[in-house]
Amino acid sequence: MHDPKLTRQERKILEGIEQELRSDEALDLRGLVDDRPRRGRSWSAALGRHLGLCTAGLGAISVLMFVIASASASPAPLWLFAAVWVVTGVCLMRLLLVRAGRWAARRQH
């Protein structure tokens, strides 16, 4: 869409309204975040809520797969270990980023 042409008086009125809205503390919406779980969320949202637990479980599976791959002469357990290890690393990085974001948000307030 294109910007409509406003007269000088209309721009001045609009700027006044915007300034009032910015300064109105009753409209501060930062405290209205609802942390209650909702139905019908996606798998990624469920994983996000339980990311630490999933990462710990994948870490335990990785250790188990490493032991099995070390004791085995077959390449299949080694490839399974590699796949699980990569997913564990990605989850661990995501977990650390989420924690760092929360820490930074707390320090900002």
PDB file of C-alpha atoms in Angstrom:
ATOM      1  CA  MET A   1       0.000   0.000   0.000  1.00  0.00           C
ATOM      2  CA  HIS A   2       1.077   3.565  -0.514  1.00  0.00           C
ATOM      3  CA  ASP A   3       1.183   6.172   2.190  1.00  0.00           C
ATOM      4  CA  PRO A   4      -1.760   8.552   2.037  1.00  0.00           C
ATOM      5  CA  LYS A   5      -0.967  12.229   1.735  1.00  0.00           C
ATOM      6  CA  LEU A   6      -1.737  13.990   4.987  1.00  0.00           C
ATOM      7  CA  THR A   7      -2.044  17.675   5.476  1.00  0.00           C
ATOM      8  CA  ARG A   8       0.217  19.426   7.934  1.00  0.00           C
ATOM      9  CA  GLN A   9      -2.611  19.708  10.470  1.00  0.00           C
ATOM     10  CA  GLU A  10      -3.475  15.983  10.143  1.00  0.00           C
ATOM     11  CA  ARG A  11       0.179  14.995  10.640  1.00  0.00           C
ATOM     12  CA  LYS A  12       0.372  17.203  13.732  1.00  0.00           C
ATOM     13  CA  ILE A  13      -2.796  15.631  15.172  1.00  0.00           C
ATOM     14  CA  LEU A  14      -1.498  12.122  14.392  1.00  0.00           C
ATOM     15  CA  GLU A  15       1.854  12.861  16.040  1.00  0.00           C
ATOM     16  CA  GLY A  16       0.028  14.119  19.136  1.00  0.00           C
ATOM     17  CA  ILE A  17      -2.048  10.936  19.336  1.00  0.00           C
ATOM     18  CA  GLU A  18       1.043   8.748  18.898  1.00  0.00           C
ATOM     19  CA  GLN A  19       2.891  10.675  21.605  1.00  0.00           C
ATOM     20  CA  GLU A  20      -0.023  10.230  24.037  1.00  0.00           C
ATOM     21  CA  LEU A  21      -0.130   6.502  23.314  1.00  0.00           C
ATOM     22  CA  ARG A  22       3.623   6.130  23.887  1.00  0.00           C
ATOM     23  CA  SER A  23       3.454   7.967  27.202  1.00  0.00           C
ATOM     24  CA  ASP A  24       0.338   6.166  28.496  1.00  0.00           C
ATOM     25  CA  GLU A  25       1.576   3.687  31.103  1.00  0.00           C
ATOM     26  CA  ALA A  26      -1.817   1.972  31.274  1.00  0.00           C
ATOM     27  CA  LEU A  27      -1.111   0.586  27.798  1.00  0.00           C
ATOM     28  CA  ASP A  28       2.121  -1.134  28.870  1.00  0.00           C
ATOM     29  CA  LEU A  29       1.603  -4.656  27.513  1.00  0.00           C
ATOM     30  CA  ARG A  30       4.905  -6.190  28.647  1.00  0.00           C
ATOM     31  CA  GLY A  31       3.374  -7.718  31.768  1.00  0.00           C
ATOM     32  CA  LEU A  32       0.540  -9.451  29.932  1.00  0.00           C
ATOM     33  CA  VAL A  33       2.466 -12.551  28.862  1.00  0.00           C
ATOM     34  CA  ASP A  34       0.497 -15.689  29.626  1.00  0.00           C
ATOM     35  CA  ASP A  35       2.727 -18.662  30.483  1.00  0.00           C
ATOM     36  CA  ARG A  36      -0.061 -21.190  30.902  1.00  0.00           C
ATOM     37  CA  PRO A  37       0.165 -24.224  28.610  1.00  0.00           C
ATOM     38  CA  ARG A  38      -2.371 -24.281  25.805  1.00  0.00           C
ATOM     39  CA  ARG A  39      -3.938 -27.164  23.966  1.00  0.00           C
ATOM     40  CA  GLY A  40      -3.186 -27.823  20.345  1.00  0.00           C
ATOM     41  CA  ARG A  41       0.401 -26.627  20.330  1.00  0.00           C
ATOM     42  CA  SER A  42       2.938 -28.099  17.985  1.00  0.00           C
ATOM     43  CA  TRP A  43       5.648 -30.646  18.755  1.00  0.00           C
ATOM     44  CA  SER A  44       8.274 -27.927  18.726  1.00  0.00           C
ATOM     45  CA  ALA A  45       6.416 -26.031  21.455  1.00  0.00           C
ATOM     46  CA  ALA A  46       6.180 -29.207  23.539  1.00  0.00           C
ATOM     47  CA  LEU A  47       9.880 -29.845  22.974  1.00  0.00           C
ATOM     48  CA  GLY A  48      10.636 -26.269  23.991  1.00  0.00           C
ATOM     49  CA  ARG A  49       8.877 -26.729  27.310  1.00  0.00           C
ATOM     50  CA  HIS A  50      10.781 -29.942  28.038  1.00  0.00           C
ATOM     51  CA  LEU A  51      14.045 -29.167  26.272  1.00  0.00           C
ATOM     52  CA  GLY A  52      16.251 -29.860  29.293  1.00  0.00           C
ATOM     53  CA  LEU A  53      14.648 -33.241  29.899  1.00  0.00           C
ATOM     54  CA  CYS A  54      14.899 -34.185  26.214  1.00  0.00           C
ATOM     55  CA  THR A  55      18.547 -33.126  26.081  1.00  0.00           C
ATOM     56  CA  ALA A  56      19.386 -35.173  29.176  1.00  0.00           C
ATOM     57  CA  GLY A  57      17.606 -38.210  27.726  1.00  0.00           C
ATOM     58  CA  LEU A  58      19.405 -37.863  24.407  1.00  0.00           C
ATOM     59  CA  GLY A  59      22.705 -37.525  26.266  1.00  0.00           C
ATOM     60  CA  ALA A  60      22.071 -40.785  28.101  1.00  0.00           C
ATOM     61  CA  ILE A  61      21.125 -42.498  24.837  1.00  0.00           C
ATOM     62  CA  SER A  62      24.299 -41.124  23.249  1.00  0.00           C
ATOM     63  CA  VAL A  63      26.454 -42.630  25.990  1.00  0.00           C
ATOM     64  CA  LEU A  64      24.667 -45.968  25.630  1.00  0.00           C
ATOM     65  CA  MET A  65      25.072 -45.908  21.832  1.00  0.00           C
ATOM     66  CA  PHE A  66      28.775 -45.068  22.233  1.00  0.00           C
ATOM     67  CA  VAL A  67      29.304 -48.076  24.484  1.00  0.00           C
ATOM     68  CA  ILE A  68      27.427 -50.335  22.061  1.00  0.00           C
ATOM     69  CA  ALA A  69      29.348 -48.942  19.057  1.00  0.00           C
ATOM     70  CA  SER A  70      32.667 -49.429  20.847  1.00  0.00           C
ATOM     71  CA  ALA A  71      31.913 -53.050  21.679  1.00  0.00           C
ATOM     72  CA  SER A  72      30.525 -53.870  18.254  1.00  0.00           C
ATOM     73  CA  ALA A  73      32.378 -54.554  15.012  1.00  0.00           C
ATOM     74  CA  SER A  74      29.402 -53.487  12.916  1.00  0.00           C
ATOM     75  CA  PRO A  75      29.204 -49.949  11.487  1.00  0.00           C
ATOM     76  CA  ALA A  76      25.445 -49.609  12.128  1.00  0.00           C
ATOM     77  CA  PRO A  77      25.726 -48.794  15.868  1.00  0.00           C
ATOM     78  CA  LEU A  78      28.449 -46.273  15.080  1.00  0.00           C
ATOM     79  CA  TRP A  79      26.191 -44.474  12.587  1.00  0.00           C
ATOM     80  CA  LEU A  80      23.301 -44.549  15.056  1.00  0.00           C
ATOM     81  CA  PHE A  81      25.572 -43.068  17.715  1.00  0.00           C
ATOM     82  CA  ALA A  82      26.653 -40.340  15.289  1.00  0.00           C
ATOM     83  CA  ALA A  83      23.041 -39.443  14.482  1.00  0.00           C
ATOM     84  CA  VAL A  84      21.967 -39.343  18.124  1.00  0.00           C
ATOM     85  CA  TRP A  85      25.071 -37.349  19.074  1.00  0.00           C
ATOM     86  CA  VAL A  86      24.353 -34.676  16.449  1.00  0.00           C
ATOM     87  CA  VAL A  87      20.745 -34.292  17.620  1.00  0.00           C
ATOM     88  CA  THR A  88      21.971 -34.106  21.231  1.00  0.00           C
ATOM     89  CA  GLY A  89      24.443 -31.373  20.303  1.00  0.00           C
ATOM     90  CA  VAL A  90      21.767 -29.343  18.527  1.00  0.00           C
ATOM     91  CA  CYS A  91      19.407 -29.662  21.505  1.00  0.00           C
ATOM     92  CA  LEU A  92      22.189 -28.674  23.883  1.00  0.00           C
ATOM     93  CA  MET A  93      23.009 -25.571  21.833  1.00  0.00           C
ATOM     94  CA  ARG A  94      19.334 -24.604  21.681  1.00  0.00           C
ATOM     95  CA  LEU A  95      19.009 -25.113  25.433  1.00  0.00           C
ATOM     96  CA  LEU A  96      22.025 -22.909  26.075  1.00  0.00           C
ATOM     97  CA  LEU A  97      20.662 -20.190  23.769  1.00  0.00           C
ATOM     98  CA  VAL A  98      17.281 -20.223  25.526  1.00  0.00           C
ATOM     99  CA  ARG A  99      18.957 -19.987  28.930  1.00  0.00           C
ATOM    100  CA  ALA A 100      21.242 -17.180  27.755  1.00  0.00           C
ATOM    101  CA  GLY A 101      18.239 -15.285  26.381  1.00  0.00           C
ATOM    102  CA  ARG A 102      16.387 -15.603  29.665  1.00  0.00           C
ATOM    103  CA  TRP A 103      19.473 -14.521  31.586  1.00  0.00           C
ATOM    104  CA  ALA A 104      19.931 -11.480  29.345  1.00  0.00           C
ATOM    105  CA  ALA A 105      16.250 -10.556  29.694  1.00  0.00           C
ATOM    106  CA  ARG A 106      16.511 -10.730  33.494  1.00  0.00           C
ATOM    107  CA  ARG A 107      19.593  -8.552  33.540  1.00  0.00           C
ATOM    108  CA  GLN A 108      17.880  -6.009  31.288  1.00  0.00           C
ATOM    109  CA  HIS A 109      14.962  -5.492  33.703  1.00  0.00           C
TER     110      HIS A 109
END
